[in-house]
mmCIF file of C-alpha atoms in Angstrom:
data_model
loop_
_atom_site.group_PDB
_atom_site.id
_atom_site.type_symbol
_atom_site.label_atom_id
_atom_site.label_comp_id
_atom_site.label_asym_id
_atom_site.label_seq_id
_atom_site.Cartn_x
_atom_site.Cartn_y
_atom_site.Cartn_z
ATOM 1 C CA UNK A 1 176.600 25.665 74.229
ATOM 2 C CA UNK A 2 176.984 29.082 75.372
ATOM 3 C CA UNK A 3 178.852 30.607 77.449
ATOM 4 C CA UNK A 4 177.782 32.951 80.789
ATOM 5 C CA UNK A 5 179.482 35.769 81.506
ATOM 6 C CA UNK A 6 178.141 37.913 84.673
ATOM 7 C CA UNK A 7 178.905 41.581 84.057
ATOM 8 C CA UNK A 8 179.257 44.197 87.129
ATOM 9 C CA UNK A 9 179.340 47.443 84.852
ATOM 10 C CA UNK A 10 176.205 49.483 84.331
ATOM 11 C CA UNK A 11 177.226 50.436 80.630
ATOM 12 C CA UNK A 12 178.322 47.215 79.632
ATOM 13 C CA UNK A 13 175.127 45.680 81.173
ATOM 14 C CA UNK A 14 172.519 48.182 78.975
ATOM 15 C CA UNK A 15 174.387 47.384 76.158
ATOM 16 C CA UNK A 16 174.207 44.043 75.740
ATOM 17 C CA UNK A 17 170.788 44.337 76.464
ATOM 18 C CA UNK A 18 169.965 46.636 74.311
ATOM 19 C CA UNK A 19 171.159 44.055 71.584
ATOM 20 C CA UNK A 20 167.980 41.983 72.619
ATOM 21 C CA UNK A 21 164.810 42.931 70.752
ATOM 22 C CA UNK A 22 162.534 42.206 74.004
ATOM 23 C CA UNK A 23 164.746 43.789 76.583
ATOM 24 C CA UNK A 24 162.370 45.255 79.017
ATOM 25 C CA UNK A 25 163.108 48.592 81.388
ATOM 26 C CA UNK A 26 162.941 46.146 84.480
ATOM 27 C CA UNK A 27 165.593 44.101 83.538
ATOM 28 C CA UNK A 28 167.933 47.422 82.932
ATOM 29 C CA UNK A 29 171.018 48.439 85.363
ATOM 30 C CA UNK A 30 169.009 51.607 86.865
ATOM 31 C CA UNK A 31 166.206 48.935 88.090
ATOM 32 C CA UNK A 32 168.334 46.937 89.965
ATOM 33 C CA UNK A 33 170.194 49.678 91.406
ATOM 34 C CA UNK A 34 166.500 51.194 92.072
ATOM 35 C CA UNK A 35 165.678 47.675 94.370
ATOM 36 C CA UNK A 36 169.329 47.304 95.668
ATOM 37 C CA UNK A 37 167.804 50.614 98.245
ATOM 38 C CA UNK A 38 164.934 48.180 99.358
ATOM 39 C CA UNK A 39 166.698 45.331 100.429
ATOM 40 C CA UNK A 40 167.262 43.470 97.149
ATOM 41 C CA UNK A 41 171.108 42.487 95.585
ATOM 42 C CA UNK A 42 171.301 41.862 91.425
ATOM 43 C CA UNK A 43 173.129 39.373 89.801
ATOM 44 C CA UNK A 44 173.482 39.793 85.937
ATOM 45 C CA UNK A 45 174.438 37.616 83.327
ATOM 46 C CA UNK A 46 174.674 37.520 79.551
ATOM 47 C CA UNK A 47 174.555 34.253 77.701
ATOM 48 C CA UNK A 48 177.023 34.429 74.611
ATOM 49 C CA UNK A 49 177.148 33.162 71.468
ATOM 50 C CA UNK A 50 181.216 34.126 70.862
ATOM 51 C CA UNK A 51 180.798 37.623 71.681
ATOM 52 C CA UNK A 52 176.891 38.166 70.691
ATOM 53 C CA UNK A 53 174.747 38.141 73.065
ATOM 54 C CA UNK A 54 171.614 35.658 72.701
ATOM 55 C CA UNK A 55 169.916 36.033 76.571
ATOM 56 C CA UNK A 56 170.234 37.840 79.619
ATOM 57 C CA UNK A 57 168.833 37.597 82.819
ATOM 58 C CA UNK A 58 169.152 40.391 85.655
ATOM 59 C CA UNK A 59 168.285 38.140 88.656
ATOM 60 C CA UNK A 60 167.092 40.150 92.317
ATOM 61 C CA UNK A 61 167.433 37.900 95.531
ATOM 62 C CA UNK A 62 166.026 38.991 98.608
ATOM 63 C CA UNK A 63 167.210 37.103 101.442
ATOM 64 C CA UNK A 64 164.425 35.225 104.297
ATOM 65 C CA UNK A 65 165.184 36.511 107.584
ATOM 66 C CA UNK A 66 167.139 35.195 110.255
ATOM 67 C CA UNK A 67 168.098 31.952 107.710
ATOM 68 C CA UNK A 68 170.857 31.474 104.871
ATOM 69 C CA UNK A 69 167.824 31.256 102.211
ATOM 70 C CA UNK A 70 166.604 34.044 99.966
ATOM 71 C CA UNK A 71 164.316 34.152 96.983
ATOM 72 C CA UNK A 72 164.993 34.781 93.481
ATOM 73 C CA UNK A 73 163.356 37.311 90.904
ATOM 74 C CA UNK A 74 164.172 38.308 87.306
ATOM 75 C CA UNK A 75 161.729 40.728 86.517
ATOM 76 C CA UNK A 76 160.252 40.400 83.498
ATOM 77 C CA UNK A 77 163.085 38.410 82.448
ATOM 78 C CA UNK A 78 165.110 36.537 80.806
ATOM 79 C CA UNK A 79 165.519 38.066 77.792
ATOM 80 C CA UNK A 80 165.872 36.452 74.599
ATOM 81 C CA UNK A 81 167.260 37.141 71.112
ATOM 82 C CA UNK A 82 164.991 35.206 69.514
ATOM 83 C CA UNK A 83 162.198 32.691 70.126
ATOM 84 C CA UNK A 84 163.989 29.385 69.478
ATOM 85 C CA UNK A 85 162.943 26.808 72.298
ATOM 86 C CA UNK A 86 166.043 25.482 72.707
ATOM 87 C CA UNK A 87 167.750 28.664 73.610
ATOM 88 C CA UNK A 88 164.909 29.450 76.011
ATOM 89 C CA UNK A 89 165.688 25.396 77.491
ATOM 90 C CA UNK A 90 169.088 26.558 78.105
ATOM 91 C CA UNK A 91 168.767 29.492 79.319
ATOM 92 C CA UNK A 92 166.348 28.198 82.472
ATOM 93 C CA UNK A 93 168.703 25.253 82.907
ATOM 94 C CA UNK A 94 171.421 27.580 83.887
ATOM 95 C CA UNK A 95 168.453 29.916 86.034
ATOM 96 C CA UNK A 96 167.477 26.966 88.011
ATOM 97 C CA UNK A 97 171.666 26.055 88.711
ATOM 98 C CA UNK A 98 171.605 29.719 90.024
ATOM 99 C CA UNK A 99 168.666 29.129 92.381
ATOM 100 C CA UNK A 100 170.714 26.204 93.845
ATOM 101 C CA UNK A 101 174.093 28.140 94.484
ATOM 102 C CA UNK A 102 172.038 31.229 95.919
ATOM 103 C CA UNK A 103 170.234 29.204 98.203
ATOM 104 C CA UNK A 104 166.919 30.231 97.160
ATOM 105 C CA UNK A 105 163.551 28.489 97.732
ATOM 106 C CA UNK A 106 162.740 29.075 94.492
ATOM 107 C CA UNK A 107 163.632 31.717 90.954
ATOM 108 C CA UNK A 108 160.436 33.389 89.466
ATOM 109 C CA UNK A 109 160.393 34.696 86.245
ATOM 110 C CA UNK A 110 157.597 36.556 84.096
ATOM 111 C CA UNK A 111 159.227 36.592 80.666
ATOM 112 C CA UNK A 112 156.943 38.889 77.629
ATOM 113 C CA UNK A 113 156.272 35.575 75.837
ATOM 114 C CA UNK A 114 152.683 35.148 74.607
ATOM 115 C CA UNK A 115 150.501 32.067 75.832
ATOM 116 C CA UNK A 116 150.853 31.020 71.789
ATOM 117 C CA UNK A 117 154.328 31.002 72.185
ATOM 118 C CA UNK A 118 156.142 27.411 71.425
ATOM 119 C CA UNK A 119 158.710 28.034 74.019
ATOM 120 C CA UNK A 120 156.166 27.440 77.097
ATOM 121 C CA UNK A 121 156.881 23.809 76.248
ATOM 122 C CA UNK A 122 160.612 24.774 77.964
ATOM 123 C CA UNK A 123 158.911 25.246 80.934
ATOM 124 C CA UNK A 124 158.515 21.473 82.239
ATOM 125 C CA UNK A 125 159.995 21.504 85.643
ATOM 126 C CA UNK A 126 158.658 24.952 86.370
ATOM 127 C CA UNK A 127 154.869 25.997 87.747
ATOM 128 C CA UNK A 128 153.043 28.652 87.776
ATOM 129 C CA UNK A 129 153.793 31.295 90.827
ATOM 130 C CA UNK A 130 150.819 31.540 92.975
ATOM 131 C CA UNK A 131 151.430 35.782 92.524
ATOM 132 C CA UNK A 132 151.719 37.710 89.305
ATOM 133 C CA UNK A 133 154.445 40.585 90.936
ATOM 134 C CA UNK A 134 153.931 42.370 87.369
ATOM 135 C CA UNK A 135 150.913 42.674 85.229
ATOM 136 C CA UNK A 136 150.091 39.235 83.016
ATOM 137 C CA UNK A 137 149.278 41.042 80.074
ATOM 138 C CA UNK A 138 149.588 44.470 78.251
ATOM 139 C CA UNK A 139 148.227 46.890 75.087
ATOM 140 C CA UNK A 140 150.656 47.234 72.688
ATOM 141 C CA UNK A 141 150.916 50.082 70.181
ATOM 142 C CA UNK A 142 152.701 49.673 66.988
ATOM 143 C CA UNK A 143 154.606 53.136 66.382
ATOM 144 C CA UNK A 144 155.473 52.774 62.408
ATOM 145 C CA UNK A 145 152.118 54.216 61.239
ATOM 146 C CA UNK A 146 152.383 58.529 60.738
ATOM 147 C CA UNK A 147 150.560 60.534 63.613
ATOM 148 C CA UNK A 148 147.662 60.679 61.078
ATOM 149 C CA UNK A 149 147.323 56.998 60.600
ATOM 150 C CA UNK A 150 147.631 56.801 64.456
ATOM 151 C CA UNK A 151 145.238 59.455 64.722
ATOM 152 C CA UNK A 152 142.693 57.452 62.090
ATOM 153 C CA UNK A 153 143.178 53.951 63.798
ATOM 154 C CA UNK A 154 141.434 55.461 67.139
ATOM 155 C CA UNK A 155 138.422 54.710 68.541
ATOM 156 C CA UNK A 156 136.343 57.791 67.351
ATOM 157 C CA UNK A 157 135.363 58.861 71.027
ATOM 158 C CA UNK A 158 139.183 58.595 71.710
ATOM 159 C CA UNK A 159 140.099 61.383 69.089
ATOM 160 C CA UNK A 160 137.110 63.435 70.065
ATOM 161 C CA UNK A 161 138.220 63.576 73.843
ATOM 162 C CA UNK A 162 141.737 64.401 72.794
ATOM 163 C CA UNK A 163 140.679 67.862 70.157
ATOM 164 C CA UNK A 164 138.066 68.419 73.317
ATOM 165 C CA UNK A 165 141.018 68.817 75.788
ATOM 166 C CA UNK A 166 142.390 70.907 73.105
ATOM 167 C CA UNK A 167 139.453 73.339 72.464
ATOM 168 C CA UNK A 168 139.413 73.634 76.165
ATOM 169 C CA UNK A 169 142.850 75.160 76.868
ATOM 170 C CA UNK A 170 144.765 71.989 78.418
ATOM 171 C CA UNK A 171 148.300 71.900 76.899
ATOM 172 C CA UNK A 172 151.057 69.246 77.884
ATOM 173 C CA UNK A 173 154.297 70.551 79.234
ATOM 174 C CA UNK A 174 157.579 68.679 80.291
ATOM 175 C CA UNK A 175 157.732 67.778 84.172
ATOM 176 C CA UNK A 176 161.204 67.982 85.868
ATOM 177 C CA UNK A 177 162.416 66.541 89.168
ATOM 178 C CA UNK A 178 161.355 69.557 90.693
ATOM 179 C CA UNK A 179 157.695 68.461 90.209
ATOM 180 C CA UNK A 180 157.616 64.833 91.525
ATOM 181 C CA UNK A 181 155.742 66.158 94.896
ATOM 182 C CA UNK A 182 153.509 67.319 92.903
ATOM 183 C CA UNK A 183 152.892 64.247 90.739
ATOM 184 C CA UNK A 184 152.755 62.263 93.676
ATOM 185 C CA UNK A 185 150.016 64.427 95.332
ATOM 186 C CA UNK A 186 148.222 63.648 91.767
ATOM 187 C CA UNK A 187 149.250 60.141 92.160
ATOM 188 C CA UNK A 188 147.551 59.800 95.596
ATOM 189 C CA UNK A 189 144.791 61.292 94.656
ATOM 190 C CA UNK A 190 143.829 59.013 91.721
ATOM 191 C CA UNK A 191 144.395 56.229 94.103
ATOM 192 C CA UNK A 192 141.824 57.506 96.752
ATOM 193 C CA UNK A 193 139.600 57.702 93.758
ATOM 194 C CA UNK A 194 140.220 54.817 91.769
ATOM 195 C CA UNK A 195 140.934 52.437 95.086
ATOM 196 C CA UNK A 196 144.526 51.018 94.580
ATOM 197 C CA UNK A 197 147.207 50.847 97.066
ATOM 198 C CA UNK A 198 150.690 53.126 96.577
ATOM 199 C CA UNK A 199 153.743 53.199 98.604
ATOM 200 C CA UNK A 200 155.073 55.653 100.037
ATOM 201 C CA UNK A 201 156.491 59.197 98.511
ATOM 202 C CA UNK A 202 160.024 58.288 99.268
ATOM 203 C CA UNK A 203 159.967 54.794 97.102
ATOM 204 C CA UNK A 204 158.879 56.472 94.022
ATOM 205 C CA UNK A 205 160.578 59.912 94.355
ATOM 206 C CA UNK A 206 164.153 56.886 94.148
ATOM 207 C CA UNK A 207 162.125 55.353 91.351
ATOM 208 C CA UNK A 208 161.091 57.866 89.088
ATOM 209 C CA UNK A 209 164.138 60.421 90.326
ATOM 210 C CA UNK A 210 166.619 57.859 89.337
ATOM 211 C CA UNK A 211 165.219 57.329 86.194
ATOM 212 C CA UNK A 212 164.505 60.583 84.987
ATOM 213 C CA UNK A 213 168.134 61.530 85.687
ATOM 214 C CA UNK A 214 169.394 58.740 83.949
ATOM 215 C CA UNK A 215 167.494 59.366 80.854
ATOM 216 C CA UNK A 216 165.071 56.609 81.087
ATOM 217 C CA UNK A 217 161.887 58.365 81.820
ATOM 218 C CA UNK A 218 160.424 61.120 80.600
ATOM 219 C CA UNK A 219 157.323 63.072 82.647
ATOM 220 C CA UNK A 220 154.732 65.271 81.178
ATOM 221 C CA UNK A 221 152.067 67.357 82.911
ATOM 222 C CA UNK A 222 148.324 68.890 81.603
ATOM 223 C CA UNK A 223 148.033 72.526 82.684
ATOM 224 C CA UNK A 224 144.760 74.181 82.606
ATOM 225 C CA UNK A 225 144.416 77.899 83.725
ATOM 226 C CA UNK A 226 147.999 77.722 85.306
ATOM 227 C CA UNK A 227 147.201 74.299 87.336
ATOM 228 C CA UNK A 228 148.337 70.905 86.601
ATOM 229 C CA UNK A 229 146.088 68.614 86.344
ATOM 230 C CA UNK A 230 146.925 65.781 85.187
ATOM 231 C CA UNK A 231 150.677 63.647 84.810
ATOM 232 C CA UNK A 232 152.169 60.420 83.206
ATOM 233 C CA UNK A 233 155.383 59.185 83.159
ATOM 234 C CA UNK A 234 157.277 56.995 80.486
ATOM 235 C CA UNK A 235 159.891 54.841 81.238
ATOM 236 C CA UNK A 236 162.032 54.136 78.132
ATOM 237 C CA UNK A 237 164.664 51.439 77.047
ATOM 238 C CA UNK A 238 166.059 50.670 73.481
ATOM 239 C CA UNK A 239 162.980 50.996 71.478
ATOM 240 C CA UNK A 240 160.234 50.777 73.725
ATOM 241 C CA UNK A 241 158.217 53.019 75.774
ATOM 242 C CA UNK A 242 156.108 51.848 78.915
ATOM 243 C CA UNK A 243 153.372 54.365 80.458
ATOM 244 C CA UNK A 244 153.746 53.294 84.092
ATOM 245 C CA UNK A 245 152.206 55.795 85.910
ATOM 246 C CA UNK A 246 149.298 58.140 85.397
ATOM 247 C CA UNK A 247 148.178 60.967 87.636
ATOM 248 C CA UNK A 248 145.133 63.369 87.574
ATOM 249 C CA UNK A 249 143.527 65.710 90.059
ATOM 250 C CA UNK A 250 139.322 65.278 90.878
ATOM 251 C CA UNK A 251 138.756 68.898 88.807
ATOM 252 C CA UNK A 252 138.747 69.138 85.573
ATOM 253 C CA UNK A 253 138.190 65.601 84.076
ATOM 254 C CA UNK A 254 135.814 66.775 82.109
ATOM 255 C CA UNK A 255 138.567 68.376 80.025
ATOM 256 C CA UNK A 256 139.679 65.020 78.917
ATOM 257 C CA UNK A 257 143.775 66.055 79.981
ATOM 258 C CA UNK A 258 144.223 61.968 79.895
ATOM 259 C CA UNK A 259 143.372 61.582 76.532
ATOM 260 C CA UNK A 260 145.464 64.606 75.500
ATOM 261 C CA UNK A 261 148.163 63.669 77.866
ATOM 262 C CA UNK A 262 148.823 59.344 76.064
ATOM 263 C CA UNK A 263 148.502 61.295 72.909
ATOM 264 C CA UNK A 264 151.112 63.544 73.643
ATOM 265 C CA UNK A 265 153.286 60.746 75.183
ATOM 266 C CA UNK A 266 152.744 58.744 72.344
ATOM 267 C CA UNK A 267 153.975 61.557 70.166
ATOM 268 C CA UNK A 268 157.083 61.868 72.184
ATOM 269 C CA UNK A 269 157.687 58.310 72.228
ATOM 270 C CA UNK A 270 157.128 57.886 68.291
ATOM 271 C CA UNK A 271 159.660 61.133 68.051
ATOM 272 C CA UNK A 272 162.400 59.549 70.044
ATOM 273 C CA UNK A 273 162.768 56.366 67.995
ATOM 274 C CA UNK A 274 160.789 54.018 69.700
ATOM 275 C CA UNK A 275 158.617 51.623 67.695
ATOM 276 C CA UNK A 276 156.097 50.185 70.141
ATOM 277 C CA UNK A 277 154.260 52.400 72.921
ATOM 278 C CA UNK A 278 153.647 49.851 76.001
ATOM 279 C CA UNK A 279 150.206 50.753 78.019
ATOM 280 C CA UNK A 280 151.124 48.518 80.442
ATOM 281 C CA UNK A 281 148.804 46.595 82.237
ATOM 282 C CA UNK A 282 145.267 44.892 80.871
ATOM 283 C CA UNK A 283 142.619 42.379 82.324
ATOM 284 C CA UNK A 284 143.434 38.622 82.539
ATOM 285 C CA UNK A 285 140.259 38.179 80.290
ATOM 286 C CA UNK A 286 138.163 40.506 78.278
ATOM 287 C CA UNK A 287 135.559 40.356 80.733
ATOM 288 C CA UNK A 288 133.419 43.553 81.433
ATOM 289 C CA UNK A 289 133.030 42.492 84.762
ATOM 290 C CA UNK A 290 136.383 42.374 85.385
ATOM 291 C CA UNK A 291 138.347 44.791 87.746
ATOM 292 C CA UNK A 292 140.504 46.357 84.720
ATOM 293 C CA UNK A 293 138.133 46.829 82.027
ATOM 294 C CA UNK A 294 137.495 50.012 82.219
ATOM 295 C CA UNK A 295 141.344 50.507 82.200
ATOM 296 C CA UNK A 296 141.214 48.105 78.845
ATOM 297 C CA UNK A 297 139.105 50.423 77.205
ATOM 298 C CA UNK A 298 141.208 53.727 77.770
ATOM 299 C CA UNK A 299 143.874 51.683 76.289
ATOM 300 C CA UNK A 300 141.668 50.321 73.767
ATOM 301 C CA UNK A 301 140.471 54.010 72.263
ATOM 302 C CA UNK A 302 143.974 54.623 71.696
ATOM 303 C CA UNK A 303 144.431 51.431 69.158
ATOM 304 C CA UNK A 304 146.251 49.341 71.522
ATOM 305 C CA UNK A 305 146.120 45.570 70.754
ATOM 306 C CA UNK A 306 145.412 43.280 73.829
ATOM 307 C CA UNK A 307 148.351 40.809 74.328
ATOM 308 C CA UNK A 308 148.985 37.957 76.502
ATOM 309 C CA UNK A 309 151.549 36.756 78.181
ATOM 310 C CA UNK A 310 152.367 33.481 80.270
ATOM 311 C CA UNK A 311 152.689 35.475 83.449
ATOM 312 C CA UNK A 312 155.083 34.536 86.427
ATOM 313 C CA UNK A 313 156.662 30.801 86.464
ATOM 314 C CA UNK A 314 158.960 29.172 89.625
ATOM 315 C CA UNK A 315 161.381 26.674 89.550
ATOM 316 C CA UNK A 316 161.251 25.276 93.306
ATOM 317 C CA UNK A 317 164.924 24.665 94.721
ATOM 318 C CA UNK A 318 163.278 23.718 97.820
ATOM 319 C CA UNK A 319 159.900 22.208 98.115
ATOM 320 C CA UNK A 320 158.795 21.975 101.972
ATOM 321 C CA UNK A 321 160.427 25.920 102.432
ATOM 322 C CA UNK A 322 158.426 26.769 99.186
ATOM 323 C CA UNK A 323 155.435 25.370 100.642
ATOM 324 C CA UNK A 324 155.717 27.395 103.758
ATOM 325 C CA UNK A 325 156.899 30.670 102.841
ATOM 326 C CA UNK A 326 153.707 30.481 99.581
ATOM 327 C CA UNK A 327 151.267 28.834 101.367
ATOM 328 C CA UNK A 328 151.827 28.651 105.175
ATOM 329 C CA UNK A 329 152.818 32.443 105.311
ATOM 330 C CA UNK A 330 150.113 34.070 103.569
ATOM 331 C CA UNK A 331 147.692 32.570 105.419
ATOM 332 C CA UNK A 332 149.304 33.333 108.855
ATOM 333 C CA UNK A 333 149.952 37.052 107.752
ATOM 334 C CA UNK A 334 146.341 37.045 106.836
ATOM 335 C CA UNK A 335 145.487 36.196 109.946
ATOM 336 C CA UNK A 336 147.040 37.974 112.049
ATOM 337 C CA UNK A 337 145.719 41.296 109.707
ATOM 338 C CA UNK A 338 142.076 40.188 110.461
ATOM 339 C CA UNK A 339 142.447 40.030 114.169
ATOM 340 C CA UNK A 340 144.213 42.966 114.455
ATOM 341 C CA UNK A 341 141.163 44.512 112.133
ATOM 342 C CA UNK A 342 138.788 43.095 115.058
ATOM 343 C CA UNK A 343 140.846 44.414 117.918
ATOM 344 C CA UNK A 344 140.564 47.630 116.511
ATOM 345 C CA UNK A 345 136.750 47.621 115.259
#
């Protein structure tokens, strides 16, 4: 059996871990300090073998107003050392123990395990969460292969875009935390353009300001005749590299500063010792129709390989509350949104 220690330091925390193959940037110390601003308190714990580490879970609980429940989240969590079922049986045994002693209605986790995976058999007890807080499933890029066999494994409209952004004068430059107003103007803009809700400037000037100082993400910019144009931003932990945000103005697409831009971040990525670039984020099928093709096929060009994971799972601690705050709640929120839409049409 192993044993559970909880840890309460940020350096021990990241180091353990880091000793985890999978570890994922949401499960890291500077996440949970990111959510602990927005109402959220972490609880982490390592599950040792002696003194190696085989799984950790960073839970967040947010508690339910005006009662002594709350609700549980490990995002994108646990984290395993390895893909034997029974550690993966263990390790939700003590999760769903948790859930009882914190009161919660229920724990949801959204583990990077592949719908192959043997472990999903550990998951009797649990059910599928009604909400996917994270994207299902991803492109992965494998990082071993030189730039040139990167280059070569592209989609050839892929490496044409990114020597057009080059003949055209767009060069990539390092962004600072001087310039997250302006890749946040960016930011909105793509979103009035591509039709997805952001929050606020405040939540991700914490976000990506926290993590840039920290070391954990890394911005770059497209300039074009002394204008940026175009942004991402990596977040980084242990060996992996996630593009979670992209930014780009209306002008100038037709330079292709995107395509130049993942190429660039890729090259960065490869440079600073990680071995798989994340895209994060694909459709739930590889359906043209669907809402993220299009998305799929940027990431695609690039020679990222669609993967799929088992999405969110929750263990219910308690079934009538679960029932009410899933069920009963969204459909009274909903409500009350459309006839405040009609009062005001």
């Amino acid at each position: 059996m192993l044993k559970l220690r909880y840890l309460t330091d940020a350096h021990a925390w990241n180091a353990a871990l880091a000793q985890l193959p999978s570890a994922h940037i949401l499960q890291s110390w500077e996440w949970g300090a990111f959510k602990a601003q927005y109402g959220w308190t972490a609880t982490r714990l390592v599950f040792l073998d002696e003194h190696t580490p085989r799984a950790a879970a960073q839970i967040l609980r947010r508690p339910l107003p005006y009662t002594p429940f709350g609700i549980l989240y490990a995002p994108k969590g646990p984290t395993l050392a390895d893909s034997d079922p029974a550690l993966f049986a263990e390790t939700l045994t003590a999760l769903e123990h948790i859930a009882r002693a914190q009161r919660a209605i229920c724990i949801t986790i959204d583990p990077d395990i592949q719908t192959t995976d043997s472990r999903i058999a550990s998951l009797r007890g649990w059910r599928q969460s009604r909400e996917q807080i994270q994207f299902k499933n991803t492109m992965l890029l494998d990082l071993a292969p030189s730039e040139n066999e990167l280059l070569a494994a592209m989609k050839p409209k892929t490496r044409y875009n990114i020597r057009l952004a080059q003949k055209r004068g767009v060069t990539i430059v390092p962004g600072t935390l001087a310039d997250l107003a302006l890749f946040y103007e960016m930011y909105a803009e793509t979103s009035a353009r591509d039709g997805f809700l952001i929050r606020p400037f405040a939540y991700y000037r914490d976000a990506w300001g926290a993590f840039l100082q920290a070391g954990r993400a890394h911005m770059l910019l497209a300039q074009l005749g002394g204008a940026t144009i175009a942004g991402v931003i990596l977040f980084v932990f242990g060996k992996r590299a996630w593009y979670f945000y992209g930014a780009s103005r209306n002008r100038h697409r037709d330079a292709m500063p995107t395509h130049l831009l993942q190429w660039e971040a890729i090259r960065w990525a490869r440079a600073h010792g990680c071995t798989v670039y994340d895209f994060w984020g694909a459709p739930d099928t590889l359906d043209e129709h669907a809402p993220m093709y299009g998305v799929y096929r940027f990431k695609e060009g690039f020679g990222g390989a669609f993967t799929q994971h088992i999405g969110a799972y929750d263990f219910v601690a308690h079934p009538a509350l679960y029932y009410l705050y899933t069920v009963v709640r969204p459909r009274y929120l909903a409500r009350l949104r459309s006839k405040h839409k009609t009062l005001v049409e």
